[in-house]
Coordinates of C-alpha atoms in Angstrom, one line a residue:
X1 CA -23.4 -1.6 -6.8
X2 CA -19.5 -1.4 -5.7
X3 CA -18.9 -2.6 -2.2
X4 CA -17.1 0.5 -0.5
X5 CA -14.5 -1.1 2.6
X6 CA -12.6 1.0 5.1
X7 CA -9.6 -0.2 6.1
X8 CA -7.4 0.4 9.1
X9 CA -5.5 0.6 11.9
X10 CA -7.3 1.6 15.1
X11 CA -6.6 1.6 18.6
X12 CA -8.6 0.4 21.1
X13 CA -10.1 3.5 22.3
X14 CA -10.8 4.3 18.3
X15 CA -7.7 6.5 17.1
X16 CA -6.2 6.3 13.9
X17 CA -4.1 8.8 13.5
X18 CA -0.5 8.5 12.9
X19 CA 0.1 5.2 12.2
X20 CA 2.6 5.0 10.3
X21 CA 4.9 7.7 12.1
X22 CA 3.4 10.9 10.4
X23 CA 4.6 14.1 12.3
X24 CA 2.5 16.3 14.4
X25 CA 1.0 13.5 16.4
X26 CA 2.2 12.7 20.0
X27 CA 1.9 8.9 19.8
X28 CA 2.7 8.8 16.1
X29 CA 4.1 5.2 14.7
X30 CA 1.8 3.5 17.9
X31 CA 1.8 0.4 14.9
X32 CA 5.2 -1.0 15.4
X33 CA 6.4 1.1 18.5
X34 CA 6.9 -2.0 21.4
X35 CA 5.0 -4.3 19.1
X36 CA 6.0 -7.4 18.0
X37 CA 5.4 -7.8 14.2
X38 CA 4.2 -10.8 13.1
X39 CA 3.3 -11.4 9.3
X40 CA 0.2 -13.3 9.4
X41 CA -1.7 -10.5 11.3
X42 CA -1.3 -8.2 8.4
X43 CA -2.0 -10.7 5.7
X44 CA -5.5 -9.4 5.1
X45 CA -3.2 -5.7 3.9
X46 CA -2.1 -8.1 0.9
X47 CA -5.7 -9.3 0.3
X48 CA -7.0 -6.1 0.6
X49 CA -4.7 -5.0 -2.6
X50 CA -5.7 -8.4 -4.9
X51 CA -9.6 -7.8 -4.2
X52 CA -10.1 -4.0 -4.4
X53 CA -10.1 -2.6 -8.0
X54 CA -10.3 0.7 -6.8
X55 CA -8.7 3.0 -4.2
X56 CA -10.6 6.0 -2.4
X57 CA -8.5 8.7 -0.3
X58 CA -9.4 11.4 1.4
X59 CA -7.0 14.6 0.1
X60 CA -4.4 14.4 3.3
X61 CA -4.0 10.7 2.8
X62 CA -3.5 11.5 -0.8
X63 CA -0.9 13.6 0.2
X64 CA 0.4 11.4 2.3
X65 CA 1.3 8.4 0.6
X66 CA 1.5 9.6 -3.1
X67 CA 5.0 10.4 -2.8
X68 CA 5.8 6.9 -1.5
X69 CA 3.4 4.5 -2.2
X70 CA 3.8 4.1 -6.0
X71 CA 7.4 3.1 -5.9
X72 CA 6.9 0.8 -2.8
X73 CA 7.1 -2.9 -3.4
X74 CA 4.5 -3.5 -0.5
X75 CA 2.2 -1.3 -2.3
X76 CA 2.9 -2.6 -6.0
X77 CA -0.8 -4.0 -6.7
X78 CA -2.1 -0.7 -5.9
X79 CA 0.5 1.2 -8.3
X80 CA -1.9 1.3 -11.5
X81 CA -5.1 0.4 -9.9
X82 CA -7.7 3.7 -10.6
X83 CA -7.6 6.0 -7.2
X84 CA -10.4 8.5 -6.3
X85 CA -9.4 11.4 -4.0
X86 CA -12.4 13.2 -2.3
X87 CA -11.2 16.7 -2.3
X88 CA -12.9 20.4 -2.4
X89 CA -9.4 21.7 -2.4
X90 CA -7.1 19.6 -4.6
X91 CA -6.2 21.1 -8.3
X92 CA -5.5 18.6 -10.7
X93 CA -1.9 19.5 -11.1
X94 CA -1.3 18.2 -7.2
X95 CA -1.8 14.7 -8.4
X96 CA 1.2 12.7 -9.0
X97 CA 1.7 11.3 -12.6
X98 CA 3.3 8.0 -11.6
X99 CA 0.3 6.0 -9.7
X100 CA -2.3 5.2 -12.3
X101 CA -5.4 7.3 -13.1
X102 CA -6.6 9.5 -10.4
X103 CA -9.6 11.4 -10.6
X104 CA -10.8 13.7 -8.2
X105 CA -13.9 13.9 -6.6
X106 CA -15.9 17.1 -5.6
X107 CA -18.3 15.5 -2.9
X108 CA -19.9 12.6 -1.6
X109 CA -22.9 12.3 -4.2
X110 CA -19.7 12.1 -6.4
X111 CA -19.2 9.1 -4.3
X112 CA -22.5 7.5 -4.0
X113 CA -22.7 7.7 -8.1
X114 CA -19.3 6.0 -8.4
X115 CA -20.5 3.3 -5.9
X116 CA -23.2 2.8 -8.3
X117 CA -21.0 2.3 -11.3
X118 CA -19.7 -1.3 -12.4
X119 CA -16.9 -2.8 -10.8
X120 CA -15.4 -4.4 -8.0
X121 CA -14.5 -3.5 -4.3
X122 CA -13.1 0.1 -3.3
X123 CA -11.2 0.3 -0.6
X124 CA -10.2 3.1 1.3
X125 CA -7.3 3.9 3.1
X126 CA -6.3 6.5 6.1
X127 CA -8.8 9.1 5.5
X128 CA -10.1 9.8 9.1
X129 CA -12.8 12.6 8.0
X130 CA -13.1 11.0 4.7
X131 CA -14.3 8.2 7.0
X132 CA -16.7 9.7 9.5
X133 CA -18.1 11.3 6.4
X134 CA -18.7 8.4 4.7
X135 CA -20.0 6.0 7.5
X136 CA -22.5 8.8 9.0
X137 CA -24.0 8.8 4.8
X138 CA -24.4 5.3 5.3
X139 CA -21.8 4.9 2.3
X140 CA -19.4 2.6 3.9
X141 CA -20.3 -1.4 3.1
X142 CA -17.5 -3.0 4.8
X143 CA -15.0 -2.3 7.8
X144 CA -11.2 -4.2 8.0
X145 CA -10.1 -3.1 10.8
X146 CA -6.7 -3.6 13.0
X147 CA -7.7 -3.4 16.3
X148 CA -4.6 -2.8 18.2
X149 CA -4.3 -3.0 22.3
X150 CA -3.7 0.3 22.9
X151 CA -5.4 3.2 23.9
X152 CA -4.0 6.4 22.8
X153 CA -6.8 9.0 24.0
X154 CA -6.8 11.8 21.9
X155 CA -6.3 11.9 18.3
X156 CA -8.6 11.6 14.8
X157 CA -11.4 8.8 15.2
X158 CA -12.3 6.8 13.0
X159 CA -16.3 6.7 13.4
X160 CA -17.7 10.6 14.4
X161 CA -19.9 11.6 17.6
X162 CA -22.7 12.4 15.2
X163 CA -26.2 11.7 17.4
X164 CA -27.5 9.3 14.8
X165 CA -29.6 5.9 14.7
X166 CA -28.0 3.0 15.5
X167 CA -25.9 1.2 12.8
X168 CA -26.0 -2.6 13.2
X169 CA -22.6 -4.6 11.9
X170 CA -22.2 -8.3 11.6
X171 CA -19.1 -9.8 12.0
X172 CA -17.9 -12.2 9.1
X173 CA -14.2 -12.6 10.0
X174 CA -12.0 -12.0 12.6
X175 CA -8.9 -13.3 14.6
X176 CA -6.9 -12.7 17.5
X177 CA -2.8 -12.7 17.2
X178 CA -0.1 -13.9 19.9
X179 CA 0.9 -9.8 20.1
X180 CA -2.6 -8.9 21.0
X181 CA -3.6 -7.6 17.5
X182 CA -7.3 -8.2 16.1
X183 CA -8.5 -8.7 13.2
X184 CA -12.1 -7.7 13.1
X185 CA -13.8 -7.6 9.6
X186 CA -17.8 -6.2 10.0
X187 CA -20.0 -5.7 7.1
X188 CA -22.8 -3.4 7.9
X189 CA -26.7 -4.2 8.1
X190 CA -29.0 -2.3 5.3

């Protein structure tokens, strides 16, 4: 079984949308607005790209990053790695033909089967509904997350209000940075 790890950047309070700067959100680019940058709390984003042998996106992130990522030296271990995009709505010509093999998937058994194929780590990036979908299916294996000091109030969450059991995480990693950052790194309890 492939272990299946979210990654991102989350406020405080839970947000994760916009990043990066993306349009259409009020606080968008909250990751390097008034924030010092220091190197060593994002060197688990390098990691990230020599462990996983897969990528998983929901179809906005796709969107999103496909017409930058590929030709992005930051990015470069991910540029032929396989990529999944979990999409009711995507047509096959809206992939792009310059970031390895994509193939699309129609829904989350599609998920759960490729989970249960051989291979290595899958990570996922963005993908806020992608995400709540995911954790409340109890697909998610593994959380990286960026725990910025912030709180943004509205805006996409990462985890979903669903009413469900309780979910019980252990922490294996984490570390705190001189610019307030955390790194927090939870696997979750079957």
């Amino acid at each position: 079984m492939r272990t299946l790890i979210s990654s991102a950047f989350i406020s405080l309070d839970g947000v994760v949308e916009g990043p990066g700067g993306e349009p259409g959100y009020r606080n968008s680019g909250w990751t390097f607005k008034d924030m010092e940058f220091l190197p060593e709390a994002f060197d688990i984003k390098g990691r990230e790209q020599r462990e996983a042998t897969a990528m998983l996106l929901g179809r906005t992130s796709y969107e999103a990053f496909s017409p930058f990522w590929p030709d992005m030296e930051d990015f470069s271990d991910y540029k032929m790695m396989p990529k999944y995009v979990v999409s009711t709505k995507l047509a096959e010509d809206g992939l792009v033909s310059n970031w390895g093999p994509t193939t699309i998937l129609r829904s989350l058994d599609e998920v759960a089967a490729l989970k249960g194929t051989e291979g290595g780590p899958i990570i996922i990036h963005g993908s806020a509904a992608l995400n709540r979908s995911l954790s409340d299916a109890g697909l998610i294996d593994r959380y990286h997350l960026l725990v910025f000091p912030l709180l943004l109030g509205a805006g996409k969450r990462l985890f979903s209000d669903t009413d469900k059991d309780t979910q019980k995480l252990r922490l294996v990693e984490h570390e705190a940075y001189a610019n307030g950052l955390q790194k927090n790194v939870f696997d979750v309890v079957r």
